[in-house]
Amino acid sequence: NCKIRGVEPFTTVISPPRHTAFKNDYEMMEFIQTLRELSGGKPVGFKICVGSKEEFINICKAIVETGIYPDFITVDGGEGGTGAAPLEFSNSVGMPYKDAVPFVYNTLVEFGLKDEIKIIASGKIFTGFHIAKALALGADLCNSARGMMLALGCIHALKCNTNRCPVGVATQDERLIKGLVVEDKAERVKNYHNETVKAFVELIAAAGLEKPHQIKRKHIFRRINIHQIKSFKEIYPYPENMGKGKIK
């Protein structure tokens, strides 16, 4: 790591949290367009863990004013994180995806942008029901890191940043890598993925739906307290101003 960064070992270095390729929302849109052109038109988007709602609203304004549409926005829940993340950040920073996804969806609809941009949900999504909830809240698809890691053999040793992962998943140490038998783990990951998708499809069928995109907030219920149950549609209402969005 020190060699890659060009610094002396065991010295304190500052890692600025900001990007160097752009300085504001408008420059970020221009950077997205640059990447799209350089890649020959491949899909380009960005990932965000929502902290400030105003910040995301300003991003939407920049999209409208520049006319540059990201192909997707990955909404990373505050409940996500890696074994290399500081506990304060992994446990306490950022909006959970169950709040962030409907906010992002509603905001894109209000700006008339949703038809042009896909939403990817991310954050402890590792069961069929997790996928159903994410899509009901407004996601078009989901990322799954934690589930795949566990299927691969991760034991949450929290050694990701030390190069000493005991099961060989997050390490470059040749001795430890031997613990990850590719032929065995590949089969486990494949089975986990297939069975998770199968469980999700069965839930869609059980709800009386024919296709995954038909699941909406009205289909999922949450107990609010001992006396009250509400649907996601009641907890996270769709926006009154639908813009160009198409919601029934």
mmCIF file of C-alpha atoms in Angstrom:
data_model
loop_
_atom_site.group_PDB
_atom_site.id
_atom_site.type_symbol
_atom_site.label_atom_id
_atom_site.label_comp_id
_atom_site.label_asym_id
_atom_site.label_seq_id
_atom_site.Cartn_x
_atom_site.Cartn_y
_atom_site.Cartn_z
ATOM 1 C CA ASN A 1 0.000 0.000 0.000
ATOM 2 C CA CYS A 2 2.810 2.418 0.876
ATOM 3 C CA LYS A 3 4.575 1.566 -2.381
ATOM 4 C CA ILE A 4 1.421 2.208 -4.398
ATOM 5 C CA ARG A 5 0.907 5.588 -2.737
ATOM 6 C CA GLY A 6 4.571 6.532 -2.893
ATOM 7 C CA VAL A 7 5.002 7.202 0.842
ATOM 8 C CA GLU A 8 7.363 5.963 3.516
ATOM 9 C CA PRO A 9 6.080 3.045 5.642
ATOM 10 C CA PHE A 10 4.778 3.886 9.143
ATOM 11 C CA THR A 11 4.322 7.595 8.369
ATOM 12 C CA THR A 12 1.064 9.505 8.815
ATOM 13 C CA VAL A 13 -0.515 10.578 5.518
ATOM 14 C CA ILE A 14 -3.636 12.570 4.740
ATOM 15 C CA SER A 15 -6.199 10.969 2.421
ATOM 16 C CA PRO A 16 -8.548 13.756 1.281
ATOM 17 C CA PRO A 17 -12.167 12.520 1.114
ATOM 18 C CA ARG A 18 -12.973 14.632 -1.936
ATOM 19 C CA HIS A 19 -12.606 13.797 -5.614
ATOM 20 C CA THR A 20 -9.895 15.401 -7.714
ATOM 21 C CA ALA A 21 -11.668 14.993 -11.068
ATOM 22 C CA PHE A 22 -14.459 17.474 -10.271
ATOM 23 C CA LYS A 23 -15.294 20.160 -7.713
ATOM 24 C CA ASN A 24 -19.086 20.487 -7.863
ATOM 25 C CA ASP A 25 -22.275 18.844 -9.133
ATOM 26 C CA TYR A 26 -22.016 20.364 -12.609
ATOM 27 C CA GLU A 27 -18.433 19.233 -13.077
ATOM 28 C CA MET A 28 -19.464 15.759 -11.902
ATOM 29 C CA MET A 29 -22.049 15.596 -14.702
ATOM 30 C CA GLU A 30 -19.399 16.678 -17.213
ATOM 31 C CA PHE A 31 -17.055 14.009 -15.830
ATOM 32 C CA ILE A 32 -19.779 11.384 -16.284
ATOM 33 C CA GLN A 33 -20.160 12.461 -19.914
ATOM 34 C CA THR A 34 -16.382 12.323 -20.408
ATOM 35 C CA LEU A 35 -16.266 8.757 -19.049
ATOM 36 C CA ARG A 36 -19.184 7.770 -21.265
ATOM 37 C CA GLU A 37 -17.409 9.087 -24.363
ATOM 38 C CA LEU A 38 -14.069 7.530 -23.446
ATOM 39 C CA SER A 39 -15.734 4.150 -22.836
ATOM 40 C CA GLY A 40 -17.523 4.137 -26.160
ATOM 41 C CA GLY A 41 -20.977 4.735 -24.690
ATOM 42 C CA LYS A 42 -20.928 2.248 -21.827
ATOM 43 C CA PRO A 43 -23.345 2.933 -18.917
ATOM 44 C CA VAL A 44 -21.898 5.417 -16.426
ATOM 45 C CA GLY A 45 -23.386 6.410 -13.082
ATOM 46 C CA PHE A 46 -22.406 7.240 -9.550
ATOM 47 C CA LYS A 47 -22.754 5.797 -6.072
ATOM 48 C CA ILE A 48 -23.993 7.813 -3.118
ATOM 49 C CA CYS A 49 -24.705 7.207 0.538
ATOM 50 C CA VAL A 50 -27.292 9.896 1.230
ATOM 51 C CA GLY A 51 -26.453 12.093 4.189
ATOM 52 C CA SER A 52 -27.891 15.461 3.210
ATOM 53 C CA LYS A 53 -31.158 15.490 1.258
ATOM 54 C CA GLU A 54 -30.334 18.976 0.008
ATOM 55 C CA GLU A 55 -27.104 17.664 -1.500
ATOM 56 C CA PHE A 56 -28.961 15.107 -3.615
ATOM 57 C CA ILE A 57 -31.564 17.670 -4.668
ATOM 58 C CA ASN A 58 -28.722 19.896 -5.900
ATOM 59 C CA ILE A 59 -27.333 16.966 -7.905
ATOM 60 C CA CYS A 60 -30.745 16.565 -9.572
ATOM 61 C CA LYS A 61 -30.759 20.273 -10.422
ATOM 62 C CA ALA A 62 -27.353 19.875 -12.055
ATOM 63 C CA ILE A 63 -28.642 16.916 -14.099
ATOM 64 C CA VAL A 64 -31.586 18.988 -15.356
ATOM 65 C CA GLU A 65 -29.503 22.082 -16.127
ATOM 66 C CA THR A 66 -26.691 20.236 -17.915
ATOM 67 C CA GLY A 67 -28.949 17.750 -19.673
ATOM 68 C CA ILE A 68 -26.425 15.026 -18.806
ATOM 69 C CA TYR A 69 -28.144 11.975 -17.356
ATOM 70 C CA PRO A 70 -26.232 9.340 -15.398
ATOM 71 C CA ASP A 71 -27.376 5.889 -16.503
ATOM 72 C CA PHE A 72 -27.733 4.733 -12.903
ATOM 73 C CA ILE A 73 -27.429 5.874 -9.309
ATOM 74 C CA THR A 74 -26.327 3.323 -6.730
ATOM 75 C CA VAL A 75 -27.920 4.179 -3.383
ATOM 76 C CA ASP A 76 -25.629 2.766 -0.719
ATOM 77 C CA GLY A 77 -27.315 2.350 2.661
ATOM 78 C CA GLY A 78 -25.633 3.603 5.796
ATOM 79 C CA GLU A 79 -25.901 0.066 7.191
ATOM 80 C CA GLY A 80 -23.346 -1.150 4.648
ATOM 81 C CA GLY A 81 -19.591 -1.033 5.110
ATOM 82 C CA THR A 82 -16.449 -3.112 4.979
ATOM 83 C CA GLY A 83 -14.206 -4.616 7.605
ATOM 84 C CA ALA A 84 -11.784 -1.797 6.798
ATOM 85 C CA ALA A 85 -14.239 0.993 7.692
ATOM 86 C CA PRO A 86 -13.976 2.900 10.999
ATOM 87 C CA LEU A 87 -16.735 1.743 13.371
ATOM 88 C CA GLU A 88 -18.124 5.271 13.730
ATOM 89 C CA PHE A 89 -18.640 5.453 9.972
ATOM 90 C CA SER A 90 -19.938 1.930 9.359
ATOM 91 C CA ASN A 91 -22.349 2.115 12.315
ATOM 92 C CA SER A 92 -23.495 5.727 12.430
ATOM 93 C CA VAL A 93 -22.989 7.636 9.164
ATOM 94 C CA GLY A 94 -25.432 7.791 6.255
ATOM 95 C CA MET A 95 -29.130 7.169 5.675
ATOM 96 C CA PRO A 96 -30.275 3.506 5.748
ATOM 97 C CA TYR A 97 -31.274 2.278 2.286
ATOM 98 C CA LYS A 98 -34.895 1.739 3.415
ATOM 99 C CA ASP A 99 -35.134 5.520 3.847
ATOM 100 C CA ALA A 100 -32.706 6.553 1.114
ATOM 101 C CA VAL A 101 -34.135 4.554 -1.808
ATOM 102 C CA PRO A 102 -37.690 5.980 -1.590
ATOM 103 C CA PHE A 103 -36.251 9.472 -1.103
ATOM 104 C CA VAL A 104 -34.024 9.157 -4.171
ATOM 105 C CA TYR A 105 -36.862 7.612 -6.196
ATOM 106 C CA ASN A 106 -39.349 10.326 -5.202
ATOM 107 C CA THR A 107 -36.847 13.095 -5.887
ATOM 108 C CA LEU A 108 -36.011 11.755 -9.348
ATOM 109 C CA VAL A 109 -39.735 11.489 -10.116
ATOM 110 C CA GLU A 110 -40.347 15.063 -8.964
ATOM 111 C CA PHE A 111 -37.590 16.299 -11.268
ATOM 112 C CA GLY A 112 -38.919 14.204 -14.158
ATOM 113 C CA LEU A 113 -35.707 12.158 -14.256
ATOM 114 C CA LYS A 114 -36.727 8.666 -13.152
ATOM 115 C CA ASP A 115 -37.551 7.355 -16.632
ATOM 116 C CA GLU A 116 -33.950 8.059 -17.660
ATOM 117 C CA ILE A 117 -32.084 6.802 -14.574
ATOM 118 C CA LYS A 118 -31.971 3.370 -12.939
ATOM 119 C CA ILE A 119 -31.709 3.044 -9.155
ATOM 120 C CA ILE A 120 -29.494 0.338 -7.679
ATOM 121 C CA ALA A 121 -30.027 -0.460 -3.985
ATOM 122 C CA SER A 122 -27.118 -1.558 -1.816
ATOM 123 C CA GLY A 123 -26.824 -2.296 1.901
ATOM 124 C CA LYS A 124 -27.132 -5.689 3.617
ATOM 125 C CA ILE A 125 -29.307 -7.110 0.839
ATOM 126 C CA PHE A 126 -28.807 -10.856 0.938
ATOM 127 C CA THR A 127 -32.214 -12.604 0.937
ATOM 128 C CA GLY A 128 -35.093 -12.844 -1.491
ATOM 129 C CA PHE A 129 -37.249 -10.701 0.792
ATOM 130 C CA HIS A 130 -34.532 -8.039 0.992
ATOM 131 C CA ILE A 131 -34.651 -7.813 -2.810
ATOM 132 C CA ALA A 132 -38.450 -7.582 -2.753
ATOM 133 C CA LYS A 133 -38.327 -4.735 -0.227
ATOM 134 C CA ALA A 134 -35.709 -2.818 -2.201
ATOM 135 C CA LEU A 135 -37.685 -3.061 -5.441
ATOM 136 C CA ALA A 136 -40.924 -2.127 -3.676
ATOM 137 C CA LEU A 137 -39.246 1.000 -2.307
ATOM 138 C CA GLY A 138 -38.209 2.094 -5.796
ATOM 139 C CA ALA A 139 -35.018 0.280 -6.778
ATOM 140 C CA ASP A 140 -34.674 -1.210 -10.247
ATOM 141 C CA LEU A 141 -32.033 -3.727 -9.179
ATOM 142 C CA CYS A 142 -29.816 -4.611 -6.223
ATOM 143 C CA ASN A 143 -26.169 -5.058 -5.369
ATOM 144 C CA SER A 144 -25.139 -7.808 -2.977
ATOM 145 C CA ALA A 145 -21.668 -7.806 -1.472
ATOM 146 C CA ARG A 146 -22.172 -9.210 2.015
ATOM 147 C CA GLY A 147 -24.170 -12.233 0.858
ATOM 148 C CA MET A 148 -21.600 -13.139 -1.774
ATOM 149 C CA MET A 149 -18.760 -12.692 0.724
ATOM 150 C CA LEU A 150 -20.408 -15.027 3.217
ATOM 151 C CA ALA A 151 -21.084 -17.596 0.503
ATOM 152 C CA LEU A 152 -17.417 -17.309 -0.436
ATOM 153 C CA GLY A 153 -16.380 -18.098 3.130
ATOM 154 C CA CYS A 154 -16.100 -14.714 4.891
ATOM 155 C CA ILE A 155 -16.326 -15.112 8.697
ATOM 156 C CA HIS A 156 -16.400 -11.376 9.564
ATOM 157 C CA ALA A 157 -12.917 -11.468 11.061
ATOM 158 C CA LEU A 158 -12.642 -7.700 10.312
ATOM 159 C CA LYS A 159 -9.122 -8.161 8.966
ATOM 160 C CA CYS A 160 -9.864 -6.829 5.469
ATOM 161 C CA ASN A 161 -7.376 -3.964 5.720
ATOM 162 C CA THR A 162 -4.546 -5.988 7.299
ATOM 163 C CA ASN A 163 -3.831 -8.505 4.504
ATOM 164 C CA ARG A 164 -4.389 -11.229 7.117
ATOM 165 C CA CYS A 165 -7.879 -12.498 6.233
ATOM 166 C CA PRO A 166 -7.869 -15.980 7.839
ATOM 167 C CA VAL A 167 -10.053 -17.551 5.137
ATOM 168 C CA GLY A 168 -8.205 -16.104 2.151
ATOM 169 C CA VAL A 169 -10.995 -13.883 0.831
ATOM 170 C CA ALA A 170 -9.469 -10.421 1.394
ATOM 171 C CA THR A 171 -5.728 -10.981 1.256
ATOM 172 C CA GLN A 172 -2.808 -11.193 -1.148
ATOM 173 C CA ASP A 173 -0.827 -13.434 1.215
ATOM 174 C CA GLU A 174 -0.121 -16.616 -0.752
ATOM 175 C CA ARG A 175 -0.253 -18.780 2.382
ATOM 176 C CA LEU A 176 -3.703 -17.517 3.326
ATOM 177 C CA ILE A 177 -5.043 -17.554 -0.231
ATOM 178 C CA LYS A 178 -4.700 -21.333 -0.162
ATOM 179 C CA GLY A 179 -7.674 -21.391 2.214
ATOM 180 C CA LEU A 180 -9.919 -20.285 -0.636
ATOM 181 C CA VAL A 181 -10.478 -23.298 -2.882
ATOM 182 C CA VAL A 182 -11.932 -21.767 -6.031
ATOM 183 C CA GLU A 183 -13.643 -24.918 -7.319
ATOM 184 C CA ASP A 184 -15.497 -25.381 -4.020
ATOM 185 C CA LYS A 185 -16.336 -21.735 -3.340
ATOM 186 C CA ALA A 186 -17.498 -21.048 -6.898
ATOM 187 C CA GLU A 187 -20.147 -23.732 -6.545
ATOM 188 C CA ARG A 188 -21.276 -22.310 -3.192
ATOM 189 C CA VAL A 189 -21.580 -18.779 -4.571
ATOM 190 C CA LYS A 190 -23.491 -20.037 -7.625
ATOM 191 C CA ASN A 191 -25.917 -22.012 -5.453
ATOM 192 C CA TYR A 192 -26.438 -19.083 -3.080
ATOM 193 C CA HIS A 193 -27.155 -16.708 -5.962
ATOM 194 C CA ASN A 194 -29.547 -19.084 -7.711
ATOM 195 C CA GLU A 195 -31.494 -19.963 -4.558
ATOM 196 C CA THR A 196 -31.766 -16.308 -3.487
ATOM 197 C CA VAL A 197 -33.183 -15.275 -6.859
ATOM 198 C CA LYS A 198 -35.524 -18.290 -6.761
ATOM 199 C CA ALA A 199 -36.796 -17.257 -3.313
ATOM 200 C CA PHE A 200 -37.415 -13.725 -4.583
ATOM 201 C CA VAL A 201 -39.360 -14.991 -7.609
ATOM 202 C CA GLU A 202 -41.476 -17.209 -5.343
ATOM 203 C CA LEU A 203 -42.323 -14.176 -3.180
ATOM 204 C CA ILE A 204 -43.389 -12.233 -6.271
ATOM 205 C CA ALA A 205 -45.674 -15.113 -7.264
ATOM 206 C CA ALA A 206 -47.062 -15.394 -3.718
ATOM 207 C CA ALA A 207 -48.018 -11.710 -3.903
ATOM 208 C CA GLY A 208 -50.096 -12.463 -7.002
ATOM 209 C CA LEU A 209 -47.706 -10.671 -9.343
ATOM 210 C CA GLU A 210 -46.332 -11.845 -12.673
ATOM 211 C CA LYS A 211 -43.144 -9.776 -12.953
ATOM 212 C CA PRO A 212 -40.625 -8.361 -10.430
ATOM 213 C CA HIS A 213 -41.156 -4.726 -11.433
ATOM 214 C CA GLN A 214 -44.830 -4.990 -10.444
ATOM 215 C CA ILE A 215 -44.047 -5.042 -6.733
ATOM 216 C CA LYS A 216 -44.807 -1.666 -5.154
ATOM 217 C CA ARG A 217 -44.817 -0.069 -1.716
ATOM 218 C CA LYS A 218 -48.437 -1.106 -1.157
ATOM 219 C CA HIS A 219 -47.370 -4.772 -1.079
ATOM 220 C CA ILE A 220 -44.987 -4.562 1.902
ATOM 221 C CA PHE A 221 -46.165 -3.970 5.472
ATOM 222 C CA ARG A 222 -44.284 -3.023 8.624
ATOM 223 C CA ARG A 223 -45.409 -3.067 12.236
ATOM 224 C CA ILE A 224 -45.068 0.473 13.581
ATOM 225 C CA ASN A 225 -45.983 -0.355 17.172
ATOM 226 C CA ILE A 226 -47.963 -2.981 19.078
ATOM 227 C CA HIS A 227 -51.266 -1.560 17.793
ATOM 228 C CA GLN A 228 -50.426 -0.334 14.317
ATOM 229 C CA ILE A 229 -49.324 -1.778 10.973
ATOM 230 C CA LYS A 230 -48.638 0.353 7.901
ATOM 231 C CA SER A 231 -47.715 -0.337 4.303
ATOM 232 C CA PHE A 232 -44.550 1.105 2.800
ATOM 233 C CA LYS A 233 -46.854 3.279 0.686
ATOM 234 C CA GLU A 234 -48.173 4.895 3.882
ATOM 235 C CA ILE A 235 -44.730 5.192 5.478
ATOM 236 C CA TYR A 236 -43.013 6.435 2.309
ATOM 237 C CA PRO A 237 -45.732 8.194 0.266
ATOM 238 C CA TYR A 238 -45.220 8.710 -3.448
ATOM 239 C CA PRO A 239 -44.745 12.371 -4.433
ATOM 240 C CA GLU A 240 -47.816 14.414 -5.333
ATOM 241 C CA ASN A 241 -45.970 16.054 -8.213
ATOM 242 C CA MET A 242 -45.192 13.076 -10.415
ATOM 243 C CA GLY A 243 -43.317 15.000 -13.135
ATOM 244 C CA LYS A 244 -42.775 12.595 -16.008
ATOM 245 C CA GLY A 245 -42.737 9.596 -13.705
ATOM 246 C CA LYS A 246 -45.176 6.766 -14.223
ATOM 247 C CA ILE A 247 -46.553 5.308 -11.006
ATOM 248 C CA LYS A 248 -49.889 3.654 -10.413
#
